[in-house]
Amino acid sequence: MTIGKSAAIQPPTARTDYRRHTRHPMKAAIIINPFSGKRQAPLVRRLAERIAADLGVALSVKTISGPRHGVELTRAAVSDGAERVLCAGGDGSLNAVATGLLGTTVPLGIVPMGSGNGYSRSLGIPQGAEDALRVALTGKPHPMDVGFLNDQPFLGTAGIGFDARVARRFDRTKGRGMIGYLRIILEEIASARTIHVQVTANGQSTETDLLMLVFCNSREFGNGARISPASCPDDGVAELKLVSKPPLRSLPLAFLYLYTNRADRLRYIHSIPTTEAIVAQDGTIAHLDGEPVPIGHRVRFRLALHQLLVVVP
């Protein structure tokens, strides 16, 4: 199965009861980020426990207490015999849990609870907690590609330049959600400086000034902003987006196209299908699935095929 426009994902029509289909209850863990969403964590926990009991799943609940704690909790859950690990949080939490699952055959279930939820939207995961939990516990695991910036993994997008600076500000702000995200973009875009890059991909080099450079394994940043409409996280190829700075008068059209699945039509965006890119640049930060990280002046993006099992509808 290919995740994308050619294969529409539909909600499951039948419920799996693990009491009837296995000799023992499936053992699962859910890792919840209590800082994600609008105080949804207690509700998600209650729903998860009720649905797991209804399905005959032995569920343990773990709570993230700080940055990258999700990696440790995931590895501990796998060591304890979890046959499926669910993440209830945003794209950053999802990145941490996925990192803990790399190198294993334990599937990842997704319960979107963040501000953007870009990766889950790209997979057609329900955005409501109850429907997402049922998919995460009964859906089919599917092998997905994973991106790397140097040695750091990401699921959806990673970038340098303007989007990384927005991610850093968004990470530091108390106002989350689409409104807060758009406010930061509008405040930053008028005075945004370009970055000078030298990009080598597919045996060819390009040197130019860009607003941002984005390596896309899935189609959107989050909140419905689709920077790479054709990207699918299981198709074996990434889209490298070289984004020039548009004039201010063109920004309304650029935003319209970004939020209506037409970003590929913008003349300010140049796309390079590839699995690897070496970038020399003058910035100092990047983002991985929306989480800001420090970087040096030379970075390597690459795509590793079928590295992670993800539960889809």
PDB file of C-alpha atoms in Angstrom:
ATOM      1  CA  MET A   1       0.000   0.000   0.000  1.00  0.00           C
ATOM      2  CA  THR A   2       1.233   3.492  -0.830  1.00  0.00           C
ATOM      3  CA  ILE A   3       0.229   6.360   1.417  1.00  0.00           C
ATOM      4  CA  GLY A   4      -0.811   9.284  -0.747  1.00  0.00           C
ATOM      5  CA  LYS A   5      -3.339  10.608  -3.194  1.00  0.00           C
ATOM      6  CA  SER A   6      -3.373   7.355  -5.145  1.00  0.00           C
ATOM      7  CA  ALA A   7      -4.415   5.349  -2.094  1.00  0.00           C
ATOM      8  CA  ALA A   8      -7.149   7.014  -0.079  1.00  0.00           C
ATOM      9  CA  ILE A   9      -7.081   6.023   3.577  1.00  0.00           C
ATOM     10  CA  GLN A  10     -10.454   5.171   5.067  1.00  0.00           C
ATOM     11  CA  PRO A  11     -11.362   4.668   8.744  1.00  0.00           C
ATOM     12  CA  PRO A  12     -11.564   1.020   9.820  1.00  0.00           C
ATOM     13  CA  THR A  13     -14.992  -0.540   9.457  1.00  0.00           C
ATOM     14  CA  ALA A  14     -14.468  -3.433  11.837  1.00  0.00           C
ATOM     15  CA  ARG A  15     -13.096  -3.655  15.343  1.00  0.00           C
ATOM     16  CA  THR A  16     -10.386  -6.094  16.328  1.00  0.00           C
ATOM     17  CA  ASP A  17     -10.846  -7.814  19.693  1.00  0.00           C
ATOM     18  CA  TYR A  18      -7.502  -9.229  20.781  1.00  0.00           C
ATOM     19  CA  ARG A  19      -9.193 -11.507  23.306  1.00  0.00           C
ATOM     20  CA  ARG A  20     -10.663 -13.507  20.435  1.00  0.00           C
ATOM     21  CA  HIS A  21      -7.733 -13.440  18.012  1.00  0.00           C
ATOM     22  CA  THR A  22      -4.669 -14.035  20.201  1.00  0.00           C
ATOM     23  CA  ARG A  23      -3.703 -16.442  22.957  1.00  0.00           C
ATOM     24  CA  HIS A  24      -2.899 -13.559  25.256  1.00  0.00           C
ATOM     25  CA  PRO A  25      -3.838  -9.876  25.314  1.00  0.00           C
ATOM     26  CA  MET A  26      -1.721  -7.689  23.082  1.00  0.00           C
ATOM     27  CA  LYS A  27       0.684  -5.715  25.245  1.00  0.00           C
ATOM     28  CA  ALA A  28       0.826  -2.025  24.362  1.00  0.00           C
ATOM     29  CA  ALA A  29       2.119   1.200  25.857  1.00  0.00           C
ATOM     30  CA  ILE A  30       0.919   4.751  25.353  1.00  0.00           C
ATOM     31  CA  ILE A  31       3.331   7.618  25.932  1.00  0.00           C
ATOM     32  CA  ILE A  32       1.533  10.885  26.637  1.00  0.00           C
ATOM     33  CA  ASN A  33       2.962  14.392  26.520  1.00  0.00           C
ATOM     34  CA  PRO A  34       0.917  16.331  29.113  1.00  0.00           C
ATOM     35  CA  PHE A  35       2.227  19.627  27.718  1.00  0.00           C
ATOM     36  CA  SER A  36       0.691  19.021  24.270  1.00  0.00           C
ATOM     37  CA  GLY A  37      -2.807  20.123  23.364  1.00  0.00           C
ATOM     38  CA  LYS A  38      -5.215  22.075  25.521  1.00  0.00           C
ATOM     39  CA  ARG A  39      -5.179  20.000  28.696  1.00  0.00           C
ATOM     40  CA  GLN A  40      -6.222  16.924  26.744  1.00  0.00           C
ATOM     41  CA  ALA A  41      -3.866  14.500  28.490  1.00  0.00           C
ATOM     42  CA  PRO A  42      -6.273  13.365  31.272  1.00  0.00           C
ATOM     43  CA  LEU A  43      -9.070  12.812  28.749  1.00  0.00           C
ATOM     44  CA  VAL A  44      -6.791  10.916  26.363  1.00  0.00           C
ATOM     45  CA  ARG A  45      -5.581   8.712  29.200  1.00  0.00           C
ATOM     46  CA  ARG A  46      -9.129   7.817  30.252  1.00  0.00           C
ATOM     47  CA  LEU A  47     -10.150   7.128  26.655  1.00  0.00           C
ATOM     48  CA  ALA A  48      -7.056   4.992  26.054  1.00  0.00           C
ATOM     49  CA  GLU A  49      -7.662   2.876  29.139  1.00  0.00           C
ATOM     50  CA  ARG A  50     -11.343   2.395  28.296  1.00  0.00           C
ATOM     51  CA  ILE A  51     -10.769   1.524  24.635  1.00  0.00           C
ATOM     52  CA  ALA A  52      -7.882  -0.817  25.467  1.00  0.00           C
ATOM     53  CA  ALA A  53     -10.033  -2.648  28.014  1.00  0.00           C
ATOM     54  CA  ASP A  54     -12.857  -2.874  25.477  1.00  0.00           C
ATOM     55  CA  LEU A  55     -10.479  -4.387  22.896  1.00  0.00           C
ATOM     56  CA  GLY A  56      -8.754  -6.722  25.325  1.00  0.00           C
ATOM     57  CA  VAL A  57      -5.396  -4.918  25.108  1.00  0.00           C
ATOM     58  CA  ALA A  58      -3.053  -4.833  28.110  1.00  0.00           C
ATOM     59  CA  LEU A  59      -2.095  -1.144  28.142  1.00  0.00           C
ATOM     60  CA  SER A  60       0.518   0.650  30.222  1.00  0.00           C
ATOM     61  CA  VAL A  61       0.523   4.452  30.421  1.00  0.00           C
ATOM     62  CA  LYS A  62       3.693   6.535  30.583  1.00  0.00           C
ATOM     63  CA  THR A  63       4.012  10.325  30.835  1.00  0.00           C
ATOM     64  CA  ILE A  64       6.723  12.505  29.307  1.00  0.00           C
ATOM     65  CA  SER A  65       8.326  14.865  31.814  1.00  0.00           C
ATOM     66  CA  GLY A  66      10.818  16.737  29.637  1.00  0.00           C
ATOM     67  CA  PRO A  67      12.656  17.015  26.312  1.00  0.00           C
ATOM     68  CA  ARG A  68      13.696  13.672  24.798  1.00  0.00           C
ATOM     69  CA  HIS A  69      12.219  11.802  27.772  1.00  0.00           C
ATOM     70  CA  GLY A  70       9.978  10.126  25.214  1.00  0.00           C
ATOM     71  CA  VAL A  71      12.996   8.308  23.744  1.00  0.00           C
ATOM     72  CA  GLU A  72      13.835   6.760  27.123  1.00  0.00           C
ATOM     73  CA  LEU A  73      10.226   5.823  27.870  1.00  0.00           C
ATOM     74  CA  THR A  74       9.850   4.178  24.466  1.00  0.00           C
ATOM     75  CA  ARG A  75      12.987   2.088  24.823  1.00  0.00           C
ATOM     76  CA  ALA A  76      11.867   1.022  28.296  1.00  0.00           C
ATOM     77  CA  ALA A  77       8.437   0.035  26.944  1.00  0.00           C
ATOM     78  CA  VAL A  78      10.053  -2.090  24.223  1.00  0.00           C
ATOM     79  CA  SER A  79      12.312  -3.739  26.809  1.00  0.00           C
ATOM     80  CA  ASP A  80       9.206  -4.515  28.878  1.00  0.00           C
ATOM     81  CA  GLY A  81       7.684  -6.388  25.940  1.00  0.00           C
ATOM     82  CA  ALA A  82       5.348  -3.823  24.382  1.00  0.00           C
ATOM     83  CA  GLU A  83       4.073  -5.093  21.027  1.00  0.00           C
ATOM     84  CA  ARG A  84       2.824  -1.651  20.009  1.00  0.00           C
ATOM     85  CA  VAL A  85       3.776   1.813  21.305  1.00  0.00           C
ATOM     86  CA  LEU A  86       1.362   4.730  20.983  1.00  0.00           C
ATOM     87  CA  CYS A  87       2.342   8.385  21.144  1.00  0.00           C
ATOM     88  CA  ALA A  88      -0.170  11.001  22.293  1.00  0.00           C
ATOM     89  CA  GLY A  89       1.416  14.364  21.579  1.00  0.00           C
ATOM     90  CA  GLY A  90       2.603  16.653  18.823  1.00  0.00           C
ATOM     91  CA  ASP A  91       5.179  16.191  16.087  1.00  0.00           C
ATOM     92  CA  GLY A  92       8.062  16.732  18.517  1.00  0.00           C
ATOM     93  CA  SER A  93       6.809  14.023  20.873  1.00  0.00           C
ATOM     94  CA  LEU A  94       6.225  11.762  17.887  1.00  0.00           C
ATOM     95  CA  ASN A  95       9.817  12.298  16.785  1.00  0.00           C
ATOM     96  CA  ALA A  96      11.079  11.229  20.223  1.00  0.00           C
ATOM     97  CA  VAL A  97       8.953   8.072  20.365  1.00  0.00           C
ATOM     98  CA  ALA A  98       9.866   7.148  16.784  1.00  0.00           C
ATOM     99  CA  THR A  99      13.545   7.597  17.636  1.00  0.00           C
ATOM    100  CA  GLY A 100      13.121   5.096  20.457  1.00  0.00           C
ATOM    101  CA  LEU A 101      11.541   2.592  18.060  1.00  0.00           C
ATOM    102  CA  LEU A 102      14.185   2.766  15.328  1.00  0.00           C
ATOM    103  CA  GLY A 103      15.963  -0.547  14.970  1.00  0.00           C
ATOM    104  CA  THR A 104      12.976  -2.493  16.320  1.00  0.00           C
ATOM    105  CA  THR A 105       9.941  -4.126  14.713  1.00  0.00           C
ATOM    106  CA  VAL A 106       7.518  -2.594  17.221  1.00  0.00           C
ATOM    107  CA  PRO A 107       4.877  -0.476  15.431  1.00  0.00           C
ATOM    108  CA  LEU A 108       4.140   3.149  16.280  1.00  0.00           C
ATOM    109  CA  GLY A 109       0.534   4.235  16.846  1.00  0.00           C
ATOM    110  CA  ILE A 110      -0.277   7.940  16.585  1.00  0.00           C
ATOM    111  CA  VAL A 111      -2.753   9.936  18.676  1.00  0.00           C
ATOM    112  CA  PRO A 112      -2.440  13.572  17.465  1.00  0.00           C
ATOM    113  CA  MET A 113      -2.466  16.012  20.351  1.00  0.00           C
ATOM    114  CA  GLY A 114      -0.143  18.814  19.269  1.00  0.00           C
ATOM    115  CA  SER A 115      -0.354  22.230  17.676  1.00  0.00           C
ATOM    116  CA  GLY A 116       0.456  21.195  14.104  1.00  0.00           C
ATOM    117  CA  ASN A 117       0.166  17.395  13.751  1.00  0.00           C
ATOM    118  CA  GLY A 118       1.686  17.570  10.272  1.00  0.00           C
ATOM    119  CA  TYR A 119       2.859  13.958  10.056  1.00  0.00           C
ATOM    120  CA  SER A 120      -0.409  12.420  11.236  1.00  0.00           C
ATOM    121  CA  ARG A 121      -2.402  14.547   8.789  1.00  0.00           C
ATOM    122  CA  SER A 122      -0.161  13.343   5.962  1.00  0.00           C
ATOM    123  CA  LEU A 123      -1.043   9.735   6.861  1.00  0.00           C
ATOM    124  CA  GLY A 124      -4.779  10.331   7.146  1.00  0.00           C
ATOM    125  CA  ILE A 125      -4.776   9.609  10.886  1.00  0.00           C
ATOM    126  CA  PRO A 126      -8.031  10.822  12.509  1.00  0.00           C
ATOM    127  CA  GLN A 127      -7.469  14.034  14.448  1.00  0.00           C
ATOM    128  CA  GLY A 128     -10.032  13.198  17.132  1.00  0.00           C
ATOM    129  CA  ALA A 129      -8.605  11.332  20.132  1.00  0.00           C
ATOM    130  CA  GLU A 130     -11.124   8.471  20.290  1.00  0.00           C
ATOM    131  CA  ASP A 131     -10.962   7.609  16.582  1.00  0.00           C
ATOM    132  CA  ALA A 132      -7.168   7.951  16.575  1.00  0.00           C
ATOM    133  CA  LEU A 133      -6.846   5.614  19.566  1.00  0.00           C
ATOM    134  CA  ARG A 134      -8.945   2.947  17.871  1.00  0.00           C
ATOM    135  CA  VAL A 135      -6.827   3.200  14.726  1.00  0.00           C
ATOM    136  CA  ALA A 136      -3.610   3.085  16.779  1.00  0.00           C
ATOM    137  CA  LEU A 137      -4.736  -0.097  18.549  1.00  0.00           C
ATOM    138  CA  THR A 138      -6.410  -1.910  15.645  1.00  0.00           C
ATOM    139  CA  GLY A 139      -4.871  -0.498  12.457  1.00  0.00           C
ATOM    140  CA  LYS A 140      -2.306  -2.158  10.235  1.00  0.00           C
ATOM    141  CA  PRO A 141       1.442  -1.461  10.645  1.00  0.00           C
ATOM    142  CA  HIS A 142       3.002  -0.107   7.455  1.00  0.00           C
ATOM    143  CA  PRO A 143       6.736   0.443   6.759  1.00  0.00           C
ATOM    144  CA  MET A 144       7.668   4.115   6.462  1.00  0.00           C
ATOM    145  CA  ASP A 145      10.779   5.968   5.358  1.00  0.00           C
ATOM    146  CA  VAL A 146      12.678   8.088   7.871  1.00  0.00           C
ATOM    147  CA  GLY A 147      14.712  11.211   7.180  1.00  0.00           C
ATOM    148  CA  PHE A 148      17.975  12.125   8.857  1.00  0.00           C
ATOM    149  CA  LEU A 149      19.683  15.469   9.326  1.00  0.00           C
ATOM    150  CA  ASN A 150      23.245  14.354   9.950  1.00  0.00           C
ATOM    151  CA  ASP A 151      22.539  11.570  12.473  1.00  0.00           C
ATOM    152  CA  GLN A 152      19.268  12.972  13.875  1.00  0.00           C
ATOM    153  CA  PRO A 153      16.037  11.351  12.616  1.00  0.00           C
ATOM    154  CA  PHE A 154      12.849  13.077  11.534  1.00  0.00           C
ATOM    155  CA  LEU A 155       9.554  11.761  10.214  1.00  0.00           C
ATOM    156  CA  GLY A 156       8.019  14.599   8.232  1.00  0.00           C
ATOM    157  CA  THR A 157      10.109  17.662   7.421  1.00  0.00           C
ATOM    158  CA  ALA A 158      13.444  19.183   8.371  1.00  0.00           C
ATOM    159  CA  GLY A 159      14.699  22.556   7.277  1.00  0.00           C
ATOM    160  CA  ILE A 160      17.057  25.477   7.661  1.00  0.00           C
ATOM    161  CA  GLY A 161      16.452  29.185   7.309  1.00  0.00           C
ATOM    162  CA  PHE A 162      13.120  30.904   7.860  1.00  0.00           C
ATOM    163  CA  ASP A 163      11.135  27.830   8.950  1.00  0.00           C
ATOM    164  CA  ALA A 164      13.799  26.965  11.534  1.00  0.00           C
ATOM    165  CA  ARG A 165      13.664  30.486  12.977  1.00  0.00           C
ATOM    166  CA  VAL A 166       9.865  30.292  13.144  1.00  0.00           C
ATOM    167  CA  ALA A 167      10.150  26.905  14.879  1.00  0.00           C
ATOM    168  CA  ARG A 168      12.521  28.380  17.467  1.00  0.00           C
ATOM    169  CA  ARG A 169      10.154  31.267  18.241  1.00  0.00           C
ATOM    170  CA  PHE A 170       7.136  28.976  18.301  1.00  0.00           C
ATOM    171  CA  ASP A 171       8.945  26.665  20.718  1.00  0.00           C
ATOM    172  CA  ARG A 172       9.485  29.583  23.097  1.00  0.00           C
ATOM    173  CA  THR A 173       5.988  31.062  22.951  1.00  0.00           C
ATOM    174  CA  LYS A 174       3.007  30.309  25.171  1.00  0.00           C
ATOM    175  CA  GLY A 175       0.464  30.922  22.410  1.00  0.00           C
ATOM    176  CA  ARG A 176       0.178  27.670  20.460  1.00  0.00           C
ATOM    177  CA  GLY A 177      -2.080  26.501  17.642  1.00  0.00           C
ATOM    178  CA  MET A 178      -2.616  27.894  14.166  1.00  0.00           C
ATOM    179  CA  ILE A 179      -3.244  31.482  15.306  1.00  0.00           C
ATOM    180  CA  GLY A 180       0.026  31.637  17.216  1.00  0.00           C
ATOM    181  CA  TYR A 181       1.869  29.989  14.336  1.00  0.00           C
ATOM    182  CA  LEU A 182       0.527  32.447  11.747  1.00  0.00           C
ATOM    183  CA  ARG A 183       1.229  35.411  14.008  1.00  0.00           C
ATOM    184  CA  ILE A 184       4.899  34.454  14.280  1.00  0.00           C
ATOM    185  CA  ILE A 185       5.168  33.913  10.521  1.00  0.00           C
ATOM    186  CA  LEU A 186       3.690  37.337   9.776  1.00  0.00           C
ATOM    187  CA  GLU A 187       5.942  39.035  12.324  1.00  0.00           C
ATOM    188  CA  GLU A 188       9.049  37.342  10.945  1.00  0.00           C
ATOM    189  CA  ILE A 189       8.495  37.372   7.196  1.00  0.00           C
ATOM    190  CA  ALA A 190       8.842  41.098   6.461  1.00  0.00           C
ATOM    191  CA  SER A 191      12.325  41.347   7.965  1.00  0.00           C
ATOM    192  CA  ALA A 192      13.427  37.787   7.243  1.00  0.00           C
ATOM    193  CA  ARG A 193      16.956  37.556   5.914  1.00  0.00           C
ATOM    194  CA  THR A 194      17.981  35.007   3.332  1.00  0.00           C
ATOM    195  CA  ILE A 195      20.598  32.318   3.844  1.00  0.00           C
ATOM    196  CA  HIS A 196      23.396  31.600   1.406  1.00  0.00           C
ATOM    197  CA  VAL A 197      23.544  27.913   0.498  1.00  0.00           C
ATOM    198  CA  GLN A 198      25.508  25.555  -1.681  1.00  0.00           C
ATOM    199  CA  VAL A 199      23.427  22.451  -2.322  1.00  0.00           C
ATOM    200  CA  THR A 200      24.654  19.188  -3.827  1.00  0.00           C
ATOM    201  CA  ALA A 201      22.009  16.616  -4.765  1.00  0.00           C
ATOM    202  CA  ASN A 202      21.798  13.956  -7.478  1.00  0.00           C
ATOM    203  CA  GLY A 203      25.355  14.761  -8.552  1.00  0.00           C
ATOM    204  CA  GLN A 204      24.621  18.433  -9.269  1.00  0.00           C
ATOM    205  CA  SER A 205      25.478  21.544  -7.248  1.00  0.00           C
ATOM    206  CA  THR A 206      23.582  24.818  -6.880  1.00  0.00           C
ATOM    207  CA  GLU A 207      24.682  27.978  -5.075  1.00  0.00           C
ATOM    208  CA  THR A 208      22.053  30.583  -4.256  1.00  0.00           C
ATOM    209  CA  ASP A 209      20.336  32.705  -1.598  1.00  0.00           C
ATOM    210  CA  LEU A 210      17.145  31.258  -0.117  1.00  0.00           C
ATOM    211  CA  LEU A 211      14.446  32.096   2.368  1.00  0.00           C
ATOM    212  CA  MET A 212      14.550  28.464   3.491  1.00  0.00           C
ATOM    213  CA  LEU A 213      15.516  24.959   2.444  1.00  0.00           C
ATOM    214  CA  VAL A 214      13.251  22.056   3.422  1.00  0.00           C
ATOM    215  CA  PHE A 215      13.837  18.302   3.088  1.00  0.00           C
ATOM    216  CA  CYS A 216      10.365  16.750   2.911  1.00  0.00           C
ATOM    217  CA  ASN A 217       9.437  13.147   3.671  1.00  0.00           C
ATOM    218  CA  SER A 218       5.775  14.108   4.156  1.00  0.00           C
ATOM    219  CA  ARG A 219       3.710  16.890   2.715  1.00  0.00           C
ATOM    220  CA  GLU A 220       3.159  19.488   5.431  1.00  0.00           C
ATOM    221  CA  PHE A 221       4.706  21.503   8.217  1.00  0.00           C
ATOM    222  CA  GLY A 222       1.516  21.224  10.264  1.00  0.00           C
ATOM    223  CA  ASN A 223      -1.739  23.131  10.694  1.00  0.00           C
ATOM    224  CA  GLY A 224      -2.556  22.323   7.060  1.00  0.00           C
ATOM    225  CA  ALA A 225       0.450  24.187   5.584  1.00  0.00           C
ATOM    226  CA  ARG A 226       1.440  21.817   2.751  1.00  0.00           C
ATOM    227  CA  ILE A 227       4.913  22.716   1.553  1.00  0.00           C
ATOM    228  CA  SER A 228       5.261  19.501  -0.501  1.00  0.00           C
ATOM    229  CA  PRO A 229       1.853  18.259  -1.705  1.00  0.00           C
ATOM    230  CA  ALA A 230       3.266  15.277  -3.616  1.00  0.00           C
ATOM    231  CA  SER A 231       5.384  13.862  -0.782  1.00  0.00           C
ATOM    232  CA  CYS A 232       4.521  10.440   0.648  1.00  0.00           C
ATOM    233  CA  PRO A 233       6.438   8.972   3.610  1.00  0.00           C
ATOM    234  CA  ASP A 234       6.638   5.494   2.092  1.00  0.00           C
ATOM    235  CA  ASP A 235       7.538   6.151  -1.559  1.00  0.00           C
ATOM    236  CA  GLY A 236      11.330   5.957  -1.273  1.00  0.00           C
ATOM    237  CA  VAL A 237      12.056   9.535  -2.334  1.00  0.00           C
ATOM    238  CA  ALA A 238      12.153  12.912  -0.598  1.00  0.00           C
ATOM    239  CA  GLU A 239      11.429  16.352  -2.022  1.00  0.00           C
ATOM    240  CA  LEU A 240      14.121  18.961  -1.436  1.00  0.00           C
ATOM    241  CA  LYS A 241      12.436  22.373  -1.513  1.00  0.00           C
ATOM    242  CA  LEU A 242      14.533  25.442  -2.326  1.00  0.00           C
ATOM    243  CA  VAL A 243      12.345  28.393  -1.358  1.00  0.00           C
ATOM    244  CA  SER A 244      13.266  31.897  -2.541  1.00  0.00           C
ATOM    245  CA  LYS A 245      11.978  34.959  -0.698  1.00  0.00           C
ATOM    246  CA  PRO A 246       8.884  36.326  -2.461  1.00  0.00           C
ATOM    247  CA  PRO A 247       8.174  40.069  -2.618  1.00  0.00           C
ATOM    248  CA  LEU A 248       5.812  41.291   0.083  1.00  0.00           C
ATOM    249  CA  ARG A 249       3.032  41.913  -2.430  1.00  0.00           C
ATOM    250  CA  SER A 250       3.058  38.204  -3.335  1.00  0.00           C
ATOM    251  CA  LEU A 251       2.741  36.904   0.232  1.00  0.00           C
ATOM    252  CA  PRO A 252      -1.085  36.620   0.267  1.00  0.00           C
ATOM    253  CA  LEU A 253      -0.982  34.416  -2.839  1.00  0.00           C
ATOM    254  CA  ALA A 254       1.878  32.360  -1.392  1.00  0.00           C
ATOM    255  CA  PHE A 255      -0.087  31.722   1.809  1.00  0.00           C
ATOM    256  CA  LEU A 256      -3.206  30.857  -0.182  1.00  0.00           C
ATOM    257  CA  TYR A 257      -1.337  28.275  -2.249  1.00  0.00           C
ATOM    258  CA  LEU A 258       0.417  26.870   0.827  1.00  0.00           C
ATOM    259  CA  TYR A 259      -2.896  26.240   2.582  1.00  0.00           C
ATOM    260  CA  THR A 260      -4.793  24.999  -0.488  1.00  0.00           C
ATOM    261  CA  ASN A 261      -2.411  22.208  -1.513  1.00  0.00           C
ATOM    262  CA  ARG A 262      -0.919  24.188  -4.419  1.00  0.00           C
ATOM    263  CA  ALA A 263       2.539  25.148  -3.149  1.00  0.00           C
ATOM    264  CA  ASP A 264       4.171  23.302  -6.063  1.00  0.00           C
ATOM    265  CA  ARG A 265       2.720  25.919  -8.425  1.00  0.00           C
ATOM    266  CA  LEU A 266       4.594  28.797  -6.779  1.00  0.00           C
ATOM    267  CA  ARG A 267       7.534  30.031  -8.846  1.00  0.00           C
ATOM    268  CA  TYR A 268       9.416  30.799  -5.625  1.00  0.00           C
ATOM    269  CA  ILE A 269       9.700  27.069  -4.813  1.00  0.00           C
ATOM    270  CA  HIS A 270      12.100  24.818  -6.708  1.00  0.00           C
ATOM    271  CA  SER A 271      11.724  21.068  -6.065  1.00  0.00           C
ATOM    272  CA  ILE A 272      14.436  18.422  -6.335  1.00  0.00           C
ATOM    273  CA  PRO A 273      13.364  14.770  -5.864  1.00  0.00           C
ATOM    274  CA  THR A 274      16.262  13.035  -4.114  1.00  0.00           C
ATOM    275  CA  THR A 275      17.302  10.740  -1.286  1.00  0.00           C
ATOM    276  CA  GLU A 276      20.325  12.753  -0.157  1.00  0.00           C
ATOM    277  CA  ALA A 277      21.595  16.325  -0.138  1.00  0.00           C
ATOM    278  CA  ILE A 278      24.746  17.957   1.201  1.00  0.00           C
ATOM    279  CA  VAL A 279      24.238  21.591   2.177  1.00  0.00           C
ATOM    280  CA  ALA A 280      26.830  24.215   3.055  1.00  0.00           C
ATOM    281  CA  GLN A 281      25.088  27.223   4.579  1.00  0.00           C
ATOM    282  CA  ASP A 282      25.591  30.158   6.925  1.00  0.00           C
ATOM    283  CA  GLY A 283      22.801  29.428   9.416  1.00  0.00           C
ATOM    284  CA  THR A 284      23.158  27.945  12.906  1.00  0.00           C
ATOM    285  CA  ILE A 285      19.765  26.326  13.548  1.00  0.00           C
ATOM    286  CA  ALA A 286      17.505  23.812  11.847  1.00  0.00           C
ATOM    287  CA  HIS A 287      14.223  22.191  12.730  1.00  0.00           C
ATOM    288  CA  LEU A 288      13.337  18.506  12.869  1.00  0.00           C
ATOM    289  CA  ASP A 289       9.581  17.925  12.732  1.00  0.00           C
ATOM    290  CA  GLY A 290       9.143  21.480  14.007  1.00  0.00           C
ATOM    291  CA  GLU A 291      11.619  21.175  16.889  1.00  0.00           C
ATOM    292  CA  PRO A 292      14.591  23.606  16.716  1.00  0.00           C
ATOM    293  CA  VAL A 293      18.099  22.114  16.892  1.00  0.00           C
ATOM    294  CA  PRO A 294      21.576  23.694  16.582  1.00  0.00           C
ATOM    295  CA  ILE A 295      23.651  22.797  13.519  1.00  0.00           C
ATOM    296  CA  GLY A 296      27.012  23.529  11.960  1.00  0.00           C
ATOM    297  CA  HIS A 297      27.622  25.151   8.598  1.00  0.00           C
ATOM    298  CA  ARG A 298      27.721  21.863   6.671  1.00  0.00           C
ATOM    299  CA  VAL A 299      24.861  19.377   6.979  1.00  0.00           C
ATOM    300  CA  ARG A 300      23.731  16.192   5.306  1.00  0.00           C
ATOM    301  CA  PHE A 301      20.103  15.310   4.660  1.00  0.00           C
ATOM    302  CA  ARG A 302      19.294  11.724   3.717  1.00  0.00           C
ATOM    303  CA  LEU A 303      16.315   9.405   3.445  1.00  0.00           C
ATOM    304  CA  ALA A 304      16.464   5.856   4.850  1.00  0.00           C
ATOM    305  CA  LEU A 305      13.850   3.550   3.365  1.00  0.00           C
ATOM    306  CA  HIS A 306      11.351   1.519   5.407  1.00  0.00           C
ATOM    307  CA  GLN A 307      12.950   2.151   8.789  1.00  0.00           C
ATOM    308  CA  LEU A 308       9.829   2.398  10.947  1.00  0.00           C
ATOM    309  CA  LEU A 309       6.504   0.571  11.220  1.00  0.00           C
ATOM    310  CA  VAL A 310       3.636   3.043  11.631  1.00  0.00           C
ATOM    311  CA  VAL A 311       0.019   2.049  12.251  1.00  0.00           C
ATOM    312  CA  VAL A 312      -2.350   3.469   9.634  1.00  0.00           C
ATOM    313  CA  PRO A 313      -6.120   3.173   9.147  1.00  0.00           C
TER     314      PRO A 313
END
